[in-house]
Coordinates of C-alpha atoms and ligand atoms in Angstrom, one line a residue:
M1 CA 145.2 161.9 197.3
C2 CA 145.0 162.3 200.6
G3 CA 147.1 164.7 202.6
I4 CA 149.3 163.8 205.6
V5 CA 151.3 166.0 207.9
G6 CA 153.7 165.6 210.3
Y7 CA 155.9 167.5 212.6
V8 CA 158.3 167.1 215.8
G9 CA 160.2 169.7 217.1
P10 CA 159.7 172.9 219.6
G11 CA 156.8 173.9 218.6
Q12 CA 153.3 173.3 219.2
A13 CA 152.7 170.4 217.3
L14 CA 149.1 170.6 216.9
D15 CA 149.6 174.4 215.4
V16 CA 151.8 173.3 212.7
V17 CA 149.5 170.0 211.5
I18 CA 146.5 172.1 211.4
E19 CA 148.2 175.0 209.3
G20 CA 149.7 171.8 206.9
L21 CA 146.1 170.3 206.6
R22 CA 144.8 173.0 205.8
R23 CA 147.0 174.0 202.9
L24 CA 146.8 170.2 201.7
E25 CA 142.9 170.0 202.1
Y26 CA 143.0 170.7 198.2
R27 CA 144.4 167.1 198.3
G28 CA 140.5 165.7 199.7
Y29 CA 138.6 166.8 202.1
D30 CA 136.2 164.0 203.0
S31 CA 137.7 163.7 206.5
A32 CA 140.3 165.1 208.8
G33 CA 142.0 163.7 212.2
V34 CA 145.2 164.3 213.9
A35 CA 147.2 162.3 216.7
V36 CA 149.5 163.9 219.3
V37 CA 151.8 162.1 221.7
A38 CA 151.6 163.8 225.4
D39 CA 152.6 162.0 228.8
G40 CA 152.8 158.8 227.3
A41 CA 149.8 158.5 225.6
I42 CA 148.8 159.1 222.2
T43 CA 145.7 161.2 221.6
T44 CA 143.5 161.3 218.5
R45 CA 140.8 164.0 217.0
K46 CA 138.7 163.1 214.0
K47 CA 135.8 164.0 212.1
A48 CA 134.1 163.8 208.5
G49 CA 134.0 166.6 206.5
K50 CA 135.9 169.4 205.9
L51 CA 139.1 170.3 208.2
A52 CA 137.1 173.1 209.9
N53 CA 134.6 170.7 211.4
L54 CA 137.7 169.1 213.2
E55 CA 139.2 172.0 214.6
A56 CA 135.5 172.4 215.7
E57 CA 136.0 169.6 217.4
I58 CA 138.9 169.8 219.4
A59 CA 138.1 173.9 220.2
V60 CA 135.1 171.9 222.6
D61 CA 137.1 169.0 223.3
P62 CA 140.9 170.3 223.2
L63 CA 144.2 168.0 222.7
P64 CA 147.1 167.9 225.3
A65 CA 150.3 170.0 224.4
S66 CA 152.7 168.2 222.3
H67 CA 156.0 168.4 220.5
I68 CA 154.9 165.5 218.3
G69 CA 152.1 165.0 215.7
I70 CA 150.4 163.8 212.5
G71 CA 147.5 164.6 210.4
H72 CA 145.6 163.7 207.9
T73 CA 142.9 165.0 205.1
R74 CA 141.0 162.1 203.7
W75 CA 140.0 160.8 199.7
A76 CA 138.3 157.9 201.0
T77 CA 139.0 154.7 199.2
H78 CA 137.5 151.9 201.0
G79 CA 134.9 153.1 203.6
A80 CA 132.6 155.8 203.5
P81 CA 133.5 159.6 204.4
N82 CA 132.7 158.9 208.1
D83 CA 134.2 159.9 211.6
V84 CA 135.2 155.7 212.1
N85 CA 137.0 155.8 209.0
A86 CA 138.8 159.3 209.5
H87 CA 142.4 158.6 210.0
P88 CA 144.5 158.3 212.6
H89 CA 143.6 154.5 212.8
V90 CA 144.9 153.4 216.3
S91 CA 146.3 150.1 217.4
E92 CA 144.1 147.8 220.1
D93 CA 146.3 149.2 222.8
G94 CA 146.1 152.6 221.8
T95 CA 149.8 152.9 221.9
I96 CA 150.4 153.2 217.6
A97 CA 148.4 155.9 215.3
V98 CA 149.0 155.5 211.8
I99 CA 147.7 157.6 209.1
H100 CA 148.0 156.2 204.8
N101 CA 147.8 157.4 201.6
G102 CA 147.2 155.0 198.9
I103 CA 145.8 151.8 198.9
I104 CA 146.9 148.6 200.4
E105 CA 145.6 146.3 197.6
N106 CA 146.2 143.2 199.9
F107 CA 144.2 144.1 202.6
A108 CA 141.2 141.6 202.8
P109 CA 143.3 138.5 203.6
L110 CA 145.5 140.3 206.1
R111 CA 142.2 142.0 207.4
D112 CA 140.9 138.4 207.7
K113 CA 144.3 137.1 209.2
L114 CA 143.6 139.7 211.9
I115 CA 139.7 138.7 213.2
A116 CA 141.0 135.3 213.3
Q117 CA 143.3 135.8 215.5
G118 CA 140.4 138.2 217.4
V119 CA 141.6 141.6 216.7
T120 CA 138.6 143.6 216.9
L121 CA 138.6 146.2 213.8
R122 CA 136.6 148.9 214.1
S123 CA 136.5 150.8 210.8
Q124 CA 136.3 149.5 207.0
T125 CA 139.1 150.9 206.3
D126 CA 142.3 149.2 204.4
T127 CA 144.4 151.5 206.8
E128 CA 143.8 150.3 210.2
I129 CA 145.3 146.8 209.9
V130 CA 148.3 148.5 209.7
A131 CA 148.2 149.8 213.0
H132 CA 147.7 146.3 214.2
L133 CA 150.0 144.4 212.2
L134 CA 152.8 147.0 214.1
A135 CA 151.2 146.0 217.3
Q136 CA 152.0 142.4 217.2
Q137 CA 155.1 143.1 214.8
M138 CA 156.8 144.9 217.6
I139 CA 156.2 142.4 220.3
S140 CA 159.0 140.6 218.3
T141 CA 160.8 143.7 217.1
P142 CA 160.2 146.5 219.5
D143 CA 161.7 149.4 217.2
L144 CA 159.4 150.9 215.8
G145 CA 161.2 151.8 212.6
D146 CA 161.9 148.1 212.1
A147 CA 158.8 146.8 212.7
L148 CA 157.4 149.8 210.1
R149 CA 159.8 147.7 207.8
A150 CA 159.5 144.7 208.5
V151 CA 155.2 145.1 208.1
C152 CA 156.0 147.5 204.6
Q153 CA 157.7 143.8 203.2
E154 CA 154.1 142.4 203.9
L155 CA 151.8 144.9 202.1
T156 CA 151.7 145.1 198.2
G157 CA 150.1 148.2 196.7
A158 CA 150.2 152.2 197.1
F159 CA 151.2 153.0 200.5
T160 CA 152.3 156.2 202.8
L161 CA 152.8 155.8 205.9
V162 CA 153.2 157.8 208.9
V163 CA 153.3 156.5 212.3
V164 CA 153.5 157.6 216.2
H165 CA 154.0 155.5 219.3
A166 CA 153.3 156.5 222.7
S167 CA 156.6 155.4 224.0
T168 CA 159.0 157.8 221.6
P169 CA 157.7 161.0 222.0
N170 CA 160.6 162.2 219.6
K171 CA 160.0 160.1 217.3
I172 CA 158.1 159.7 213.9
V173 CA 158.4 156.6 211.2
A174 CA 156.8 156.6 207.8
A175 CA 157.5 155.0 204.6
R176 CA 156.4 155.4 200.9
R177 CA 155.6 153.3 198.4
N178 CA 153.7 154.8 195.2
S179 CA 151.9 158.0 197.3
P180 CA 154.3 160.8 197.9
L181 CA 155.6 161.9 200.6
V182 CA 158.5 164.5 201.3
V183 CA 160.9 165.4 204.3
G184 CA 160.8 169.3 205.5
R185 CA 164.1 169.7 207.2
G186 CA 164.0 172.2 209.7
V187 CA 166.6 173.9 212.6
G188 CA 166.2 171.9 215.7
E189 CA 162.8 170.7 213.7
N190 CA 161.5 168.4 211.0
F191 CA 158.5 168.3 208.7
L192 CA 157.0 165.4 207.2
A193 CA 154.3 165.7 204.3
S194 CA 152.5 164.7 200.4
D195 CA 153.1 168.0 199.5
V196 CA 155.9 170.5 200.3
A197 CA 152.7 173.3 200.0
A198 CA 152.0 172.1 204.2
F199 CA 155.8 173.2 205.3
I200 CA 156.9 175.7 203.1
S201 CA 156.6 179.0 205.8
H202 CA 158.4 176.5 208.4
T203 CA 161.4 175.5 205.4
R204 CA 162.4 175.2 201.9
N205 CA 164.7 172.5 202.9
A206 CA 163.4 169.2 201.6
I207 CA 163.8 165.6 200.9
E208 CA 161.2 163.8 198.7
L209 CA 161.6 160.2 199.8
G210 CA 161.9 157.6 197.1
Q211 CA 160.3 154.3 196.6
D212 CA 160.0 151.6 198.9
Q213 CA 161.8 153.8 201.5
V214 CA 161.5 154.1 205.3
V215 CA 162.2 157.4 207.0
E216 CA 162.7 157.7 211.2
M217 CA 162.3 161.3 212.1
T218 CA 163.5 163.3 214.9
P219 CA 163.9 167.0 215.8
E220 CA 167.5 166.3 215.2
A221 CA 168.1 163.7 212.4
V222 CA 166.6 162.6 209.0
V223 CA 167.3 158.9 209.3
V224 CA 166.1 156.9 205.7
T225 CA 166.7 153.3 204.6
D226 CA 165.2 150.4 202.2
F227 CA 162.2 148.1 203.6
F228 CA 165.3 145.9 204.7
G229 CA 167.2 148.4 207.2
N230 CA 169.7 149.3 204.5
P231 CA 170.6 153.0 204.5
V232 CA 170.1 155.2 201.5
E233 CA 171.3 157.9 200.3
V234 CA 169.0 161.1 200.0
K235 CA 169.5 164.6 198.2
E236 CA 168.4 167.3 200.2
Y237 CA 166.6 170.5 197.5
E238 CA 165.2 173.7 198.1
V239 CA 161.8 174.5 197.2
T240 CA 161.8 177.3 194.6
W241 CA 158.4 178.8 195.2
D242 CA 157.6 180.7 199.1
A243 CA 153.9 180.2 201.0
A244 CA 153.0 183.6 199.2
A245 CA 152.2 181.8 196.0
A246 CA 150.3 178.9 197.5
E247 CA 148.1 181.7 199.2
K248 CA 144.5 183.0 197.4
G249 CA 146.7 186.8 197.1
G250 CA 143.4 188.9 197.3
Y251 CA 141.4 186.4 195.4
D252 CA 138.0 185.2 196.7
L253 CA 139.0 181.4 195.0
F254 CA 142.1 179.6 193.7
M255 CA 141.0 178.9 190.6
L256 CA 140.3 182.7 189.7
K257 CA 143.5 183.9 190.6
E258 CA 144.8 180.3 188.4
I259 CA 143.2 181.5 186.2
A260 CA 144.2 185.3 186.4
E261 CA 148.0 184.0 186.2
Q262 CA 147.9 181.9 183.3
P263 CA 149.9 185.0 181.3
K264 CA 152.5 184.9 183.5
A265 CA 152.3 181.2 183.7
V266 CA 153.3 180.9 179.9
A267 CA 155.6 184.1 180.1
D268 CA 157.6 182.0 182.8
T269 CA 157.5 178.4 180.6
L270 CA 158.8 180.1 177.5
L271 CA 161.4 182.3 179.5
G272 CA 165.2 181.3 178.2
R273 CA 164.1 178.9 175.9
I274 CA 163.2 180.9 172.6
D275 CA 166.2 183.1 171.4
L276 CA 165.3 186.0 168.8
E277 CA 165.4 184.0 165.8
G278 CA 163.0 181.3 167.1
R279 CA 165.2 178.7 168.2
V280 CA 164.4 176.5 170.7
T281 CA 166.9 176.0 173.8
L282 CA 166.0 173.3 175.8
D283 CA 169.2 173.4 177.5
D284 CA 168.5 170.5 180.6
L285 CA 167.2 168.4 178.2
T286 CA 168.7 165.1 179.1
L287 CA 167.9 163.6 175.9
D288 CA 171.1 163.1 173.7
L289 CA 171.0 164.0 170.1
D290 CA 171.4 160.6 168.5
Y291 CA 168.4 159.6 170.6
I292 CA 166.1 162.1 169.5
K293 CA 167.2 162.0 165.3
N294 CA 166.4 158.4 165.8
I295 CA 162.5 158.6 167.4
D296 CA 160.3 157.1 165.1
K297 CA 157.0 156.8 167.4
I298 CA 155.7 159.1 170.1
I299 CA 153.1 158.2 172.5
I300 CA 151.4 161.0 175.0
T301 CA 150.2 159.8 178.1
A302 CA 148.3 161.5 181.2
C303 CA 144.9 161.8 182.2
G304 CA 142.1 164.5 182.3
T305 CA 142.9 167.8 181.1
A306 CA 146.6 167.0 181.0
Y307 CA 145.4 164.3 178.5
H308 CA 144.1 166.9 176.9
S309 CA 146.7 169.2 176.5
G310 CA 148.9 166.0 175.0
M311 CA 145.4 165.7 172.3
I312 CA 146.3 169.0 171.5
A313 CA 150.1 168.8 171.4
K314 CA 149.7 165.9 169.2
Y315 CA 148.9 168.2 166.2
A316 CA 151.3 170.1 166.7
I317 CA 153.9 167.3 166.9
E318 CA 152.9 165.3 163.7
H319 CA 152.7 168.7 161.6
W320 CA 156.3 170.1 162.6
T321 CA 158.1 166.6 163.3
R322 CA 156.2 164.3 160.9
I323 CA 157.0 161.7 163.7
P324 CA 153.5 159.2 164.0
C325 CA 152.4 160.6 167.6
E326 CA 149.9 158.3 169.3
V327 CA 147.7 160.1 173.0
E328 CA 146.6 157.9 175.5
L329 CA 144.9 157.3 178.1
A330 CA 147.3 156.4 181.4
S331 CA 144.6 153.8 182.7
E332 CA 144.3 152.6 179.7
F333 CA 147.6 152.7 177.9
R334 CA 149.8 149.9 180.2
Y335 CA 146.7 146.8 179.8
R336 CA 146.4 147.3 176.0
D337 CA 149.6 145.2 175.4
P338 CA 150.9 148.6 173.2
I339 CA 154.0 148.3 170.9
L340 CA 157.2 150.1 172.0
T341 CA 160.6 150.0 171.1
P342 CA 163.9 151.5 171.8
T343 CA 162.8 154.3 169.6
T344 CA 159.6 154.8 171.1
L345 CA 159.5 158.2 172.8
V346 CA 156.7 158.5 176.0
I347 CA 155.7 161.4 177.2
A348 CA 154.2 161.8 180.5
I349 CA 152.1 164.7 181.1
S350 CA 151.1 165.6 184.5
Q351 CA 150.6 168.8 186.4
S352 CA 151.1 167.2 190.5
G353 CA 154.0 164.5 188.9
E354 CA 151.9 162.2 191.5
T355 CA 148.9 160.7 189.6
M356 CA 149.0 157.1 189.7
D357 CA 147.5 156.3 186.4
T358 CA 150.6 157.7 184.4
L359 CA 153.2 157.0 187.2
M360 CA 152.3 153.2 186.5
A361 CA 151.8 153.9 182.2
M362 CA 155.8 155.4 182.2
R363 CA 157.3 153.0 184.6
Y364 CA 155.9 150.2 182.3
A365 CA 156.6 152.3 178.7
R366 CA 160.4 152.3 180.8
E367 CA 160.2 148.8 181.3
Q368 CA 159.6 148.0 178.0
G369 CA 162.9 149.6 176.9
A370 CA 161.0 153.1 175.5
K371 CA 162.3 156.2 177.2
V372 CA 160.1 158.8 179.0
L373 CA 160.2 162.8 178.5
A374 CA 158.0 163.8 181.5
I375 CA 155.7 167.4 181.3
C376 CA 155.8 168.3 184.7
N377 CA 154.7 171.1 186.9
S378 CA 156.0 169.9 190.5
N379 CA 159.6 170.1 190.7
G380 CA 161.3 166.7 192.3
S381 CA 158.2 165.1 192.0
T382 CA 157.7 161.3 191.2
I383 CA 157.1 161.2 187.7
P384 CA 159.9 163.6 186.8
R385 CA 161.9 161.6 188.9
E386 CA 161.8 158.2 187.7
S387 CA 161.6 160.1 183.9
D388 CA 164.7 159.4 181.6
A389 CA 164.1 163.6 180.7
V390 CA 161.3 166.2 182.1
I391 CA 160.6 169.7 180.5
Y392 CA 159.2 171.2 183.7
T393 CA 155.7 174.2 183.3
H394 CA 156.5 176.9 185.4
A395 CA 153.1 177.9 186.4
G396 CA 153.7 177.7 190.0
P397 CA 151.4 176.0 192.0
E398 CA 148.2 174.8 191.1
I399 CA 145.8 174.6 193.9
A400 CA 142.3 175.1 193.0
V401 CA 141.5 171.2 192.0
A402 CA 140.3 171.8 188.4
S403 CA 143.3 172.6 186.1
T404 CA 143.3 175.8 184.5
K405 CA 147.0 177.3 184.0
A406 CA 148.8 173.7 184.0
F407 CA 146.9 173.5 181.2
L408 CA 147.8 176.1 179.8
T409 CA 151.7 175.6 180.1
Q410 CA 151.1 171.4 179.4
I411 CA 150.5 173.2 175.7
V412 CA 152.9 175.4 175.4
A413 CA 156.0 173.1 177.0
C414 CA 154.6 170.5 174.3
Y415 CA 154.6 172.9 171.3
L416 CA 158.3 173.9 172.8
F417 CA 159.1 170.0 172.6
A418 CA 157.5 170.0 169.0
M419 CA 159.6 173.0 167.5
Y420 CA 162.8 172.0 169.3
L421 CA 162.6 168.5 167.6
A422 CA 161.9 169.6 164.2
Q423 CA 165.0 172.1 164.4
T424 CA 166.8 169.2 165.7
R425 CA 165.8 166.8 163.3
G426 CA 165.8 169.4 160.7
T427 CA 162.3 168.7 159.3
G428 CA 160.9 171.0 156.3
Y429 CA 158.6 172.4 159.3
G430 CA 161.8 174.4 160.9
E431 CA 161.2 177.8 159.5
A432 CA 157.4 177.4 160.5
A433 CA 158.1 176.1 163.7
G434 CA 160.5 179.0 164.1
E435 CA 157.3 181.4 163.1
I436 CA 155.6 179.5 165.6
A437 CA 158.1 179.5 168.4
L438 CA 158.2 183.7 167.6
E439 CA 153.8 183.8 168.0
L440 CA 154.2 181.8 171.0
G441 CA 156.4 185.1 172.9
R442 CA 153.1 187.4 172.0
M443 CA 150.5 184.9 173.3
P444 CA 151.0 186.4 177.1
S445 CA 149.5 189.4 176.1
K446 CA 146.8 187.8 173.9
I447 CA 145.8 185.4 176.9
D448 CA 145.6 188.6 179.1
L449 CA 143.1 190.5 176.3
V450 CA 140.8 187.6 176.8
L451 CA 140.4 187.7 180.4
D452 CA 138.8 190.5 179.8
T453 CA 135.6 188.8 178.6
S454 CA 134.7 187.6 182.0
G455 CA 132.0 190.0 182.7
A456 CA 130.3 188.5 179.5
V457 CA 131.3 185.3 180.0
N458 CA 130.0 185.4 183.7
A459 CA 126.2 187.0 182.3
I460 CA 126.2 183.8 180.2
A461 CA 126.7 181.6 182.8
K462 CA 124.2 183.6 184.9
K463 CA 121.6 182.7 182.0
L464 CA 122.4 179.0 181.7
I465 CA 122.3 178.1 185.3
D466 CA 119.0 175.7 185.0
K467 CA 120.0 174.1 182.1
Q468 CA 120.5 170.1 182.5
S469 CA 122.8 169.7 179.6
V470 CA 125.6 171.8 178.0
L471 CA 127.5 170.5 174.4
F472 CA 130.8 171.9 173.2
L473 CA 132.2 171.5 169.5
G474 CA 135.5 172.2 168.2
R475 CA 138.0 171.1 165.4
S476 CA 141.3 170.0 164.7
V477 CA 142.6 171.8 168.2
G478 CA 139.3 173.1 169.0
F479 CA 138.0 169.4 169.8
P480 CA 140.7 168.7 172.7
V481 CA 139.2 172.3 173.9
A482 CA 135.7 171.5 173.7
L483 CA 136.4 168.1 175.6
E484 CA 138.4 170.7 178.7
G485 CA 135.6 172.6 178.4
A486 CA 133.3 170.6 179.1
L487 CA 135.1 168.8 181.6
K488 CA 135.4 171.8 183.5
L489 CA 131.6 172.3 183.9
K490 CA 131.4 168.2 185.0
E491 CA 133.9 168.6 187.5
L492 CA 132.7 171.9 188.9
A493 CA 129.1 172.9 188.8
Y494 CA 128.2 168.5 188.5
M495 CA 126.2 169.3 185.2
H496 CA 125.8 166.8 181.9
A497 CA 128.3 168.4 179.6
E498 CA 129.6 166.8 176.2
G499 CA 132.5 168.1 173.7
F500 CA 132.2 166.2 170.3
A501 CA 134.5 166.9 167.4
A502 CA 132.1 169.3 165.4
G503 CA 132.3 167.0 162.4
E504 CA 131.1 163.7 164.4
L505 CA 127.6 165.9 164.9
K506 CA 125.8 164.3 161.8
H507 CA 126.6 160.8 162.4
G508 CA 124.6 160.9 165.6
P509 CA 125.0 163.4 168.7
I510 CA 122.8 166.1 166.9
A511 CA 119.6 163.8 168.2
L512 CA 120.8 165.4 171.4
I513 CA 119.8 169.1 169.5
E514 CA 116.5 170.6 170.8
E515 CA 115.1 173.5 172.2
G516 CA 117.3 175.8 173.7
I517 CA 120.0 173.3 174.5
P518 CA 123.5 175.8 174.9
V519 CA 126.2 174.6 172.3
F520 CA 129.6 176.1 173.2
V521 CA 131.6 176.3 169.3
V522 CA 135.1 177.2 169.1
V523 CA 135.5 178.7 165.6
P524 CA 139.1 178.5 164.5
P525 CA 141.0 181.6 162.5
V526 CA 138.9 182.8 159.2
E527 CA 142.0 181.4 157.4
D528 CA 141.8 178.0 158.4
E529 CA 140.3 175.4 155.8
L530 CA 138.2 174.2 158.6
H531 CA 136.6 177.6 159.4
D532 CA 133.4 177.4 156.9
K533 CA 133.3 174.1 157.9
I534 CA 132.2 174.7 161.8
V535 CA 130.5 178.0 161.0
S536 CA 127.9 175.2 159.0
N537 CA 128.5 173.2 162.4
I538 CA 126.8 176.4 164.1
Q539 CA 123.7 176.4 161.4
E540 CA 123.4 172.8 161.6
V541 CA 122.1 173.1 165.5
R542 CA 120.7 176.7 165.5
A543 CA 118.3 175.2 162.8
R544 CA 117.3 172.5 165.5
G545 CA 116.7 175.2 168.4
A546 CA 120.1 175.1 169.9
M547 CA 121.2 178.7 171.5
T548 CA 124.9 178.8 170.6
I549 CA 127.6 180.5 172.0
V550 CA 130.3 180.8 169.8
L551 CA 134.2 181.4 170.8
A552 CA 135.4 183.5 167.3
E553 CA 138.2 185.7 166.7
E554 CA 138.6 189.4 166.8
G555 CA 136.8 190.6 163.5
D556 CA 135.3 187.1 162.3
E557 CA 131.5 188.5 161.2
S558 CA 130.6 184.7 159.2
I559 CA 129.5 183.6 162.3
V560 CA 127.6 187.1 164.0
E561 CA 123.6 185.5 162.0
F562 CA 124.2 182.5 163.9
S563 CA 125.1 183.5 167.3
D564 CA 122.8 184.0 170.1
H565 CA 126.2 184.8 172.0
I566 CA 129.8 185.8 170.8
I567 CA 133.0 186.0 173.2
R568 CA 135.6 186.7 171.2
L569 CA 139.2 185.9 171.0
P570 CA 142.7 187.9 170.0
K571 CA 144.1 186.9 166.4
C572 CA 146.6 184.0 166.7
P573 CA 148.4 181.2 164.2
A574 CA 145.5 178.0 164.2
L575 CA 147.6 175.9 166.5
L576 CA 148.4 178.7 169.4
Q577 CA 144.4 179.1 169.3
P578 CA 143.3 176.5 172.3
L579 CA 145.8 178.7 174.6
V580 CA 143.0 181.8 174.4
S581 CA 140.0 179.8 173.7
T582 CA 140.3 177.7 176.8
V583 CA 140.3 180.4 179.1
P584 CA 136.6 181.2 178.1
L585 CA 135.2 178.6 179.0
Q586 CA 137.3 177.7 182.5
M587 CA 135.8 181.2 183.4
F588 CA 132.4 179.9 182.2
S589 CA 132.5 176.9 184.5
C590 CA 133.6 179.0 187.3
E591 CA 131.0 181.2 187.3
M592 CA 128.6 178.7 187.1
A593 CA 129.9 176.9 190.4
T594 CA 130.2 180.2 192.2
V595 CA 126.2 180.9 191.5
K596 CA 124.9 177.3 192.1
G597 CA 126.9 177.8 195.8
Y598 CA 128.9 175.0 194.9
D599 CA 132.7 174.8 196.3
V600 CA 134.8 175.6 193.3
D601 CA 138.0 175.3 194.7
Q602 CA 137.5 171.6 196.0
P603 CA 134.5 170.2 194.2
R604 CA 133.0 166.7 195.9
N605 CA 134.4 163.8 195.3
L606 CA 138.0 165.1 193.7
A607 CA 141.0 165.3 194.8
K608 CA 144.3 167.8 193.2
S609 CA 146.3 164.3 192.7
V610 CA 144.5 161.5 192.2
T611 CA 147.5 158.9 193.6
V612 CA 145.5 155.8 193.4
E613 CA 144.9 154.0 190.2
Ligands
LIG701 C1 141.2 168.5 185.8 O1 140.5 169.8 186.2 C2 141.3 167.5 187.1 N1 141.8 168.1 188.2 C3 142.1 166.1 186.7 O2 141.9 165.7 185.0 C4 143.5 166.4 186.5 O3 144.0 167.4 185.0 C5 143.9 164.7 186.2 O4 143.9 164.1 187.5 C6 145.6 165.1 186.2 O5 146.6 165.5 187.1 P1 148.0 165.5 186.9 O6 148.2 166.8 185.6 O7 148.5 165.9 188.4 O8 148.7 164.6 186.5

């Protein structure tokens, strides 16, 4: 999950590369570096820490003007995040510079071989060996593209490599296996990046590189082959959002902007997919009707927040379609020898469409004969490109590492699919699904309402700043919301937090309850069969000294006497409540991290898209 940028053209390469890295810094920010080719030589600058550190370095130690350059922001896998391990890495003779996203799984034997041949390695990274392997290869294969193709055939693992050579001041070559790489097609200039956000202000014409491909890019031409030099047909597409959408738009934080965008994100994801009678239409769904009618098992696989949206979707899918539905952590799924048949549908949920765990899980499922439906927010990314069908969420670019609007739209997209299944297969829940479909249309305004609780939520965060641990309870679809609330607090405020199924409390976790421990409780609508049970859970923890922060719908007075704080939610059907109950938990964690002085948009140790297994 590093950020990669390359530029070749009439412009000042350094300016274009630094601007691109700034837009990609959310992908990884342990260190950053650049390389340019000028006067027959390669010059690099690289620095641990944020991009600002690199810019400060360049300010005091400028690079020569150049029209070709590459840049990298790093999320460390091999070797500490320091200056030496920062990319680019250079061959011993200084003629080749390489940047890399991914993990080279066979780097140890290759490294040992290089050392035995007398090569001096300067870093602890897997990437550096590529610079040395290329230098060796170019002795027999002087063409840079051919040399890269030959080296790629030796490597195993996930790697996106971008290379410049001192003797080719107008060509960048790059290779892609698993980790994302996209070309930006300009006029008399071309761009390379791990995400279109890096060049969107220059061009919206993009080419997504596929698996095991090499691109040779000059200002005028882009040539793509496989690892053996065979030409590859590529598809150009237009990026549908603009640079402004990827900016903060007046907010202090991307996360605040993206929390506020949730009503629109949900509305945009619903747009054109529910008619006035509540029928769901998914015109671009490429699963044929016969297949849909014969699905006899659904497995949802995802990671992190996306996994939590799948846990919520399970309740709706089984309720409306009566198809058994399992939810699996992608990093576990393919290693447990799952049972998959041609009538199993695997749903891969991913905001970025590049999460390696999820990508490898869906590849495994397809190898086993199952079909895969992607639920994704990134047009043209790897997961939808390799799936049998895709339902795009329309949340717009999500830049903050902590996922918010993508989460709500993933729930919406899964619900739309569940309703579509129910209506298409004619299960008895078709009407109920239709009513919920109409209710869904009212949710953007309800989400807007719950955004107004930010004042109360922020006040609670300030009161809890010194707490060591926070618990989150929920039942039914409120349970995954509790897990998501805990994840947000962990990843943003670096606090211990745990989400529990409230019914599980008495089977162990209640021992954690002590005087003053904050416990958030997500309470379902009053008419829900689980409402009274969770009110009992609130009493159980309150009786043992917990500080209760209760999320309950307007008008629910039954919780008042047991609540230290109440956050009111707009009334809505139980299955749709996650779309409103999650929002205060997002705001709480965002505020907690802010008052603690942490970097909310780029929390420590994390990256937006985890493109390594
Ligand atoms: C959530 O806030 C995290 N950023 C993380 O758990 C994320 O949801 C997970 O890595 C999955 O990412 P994806 O949706 O891009 O596949």
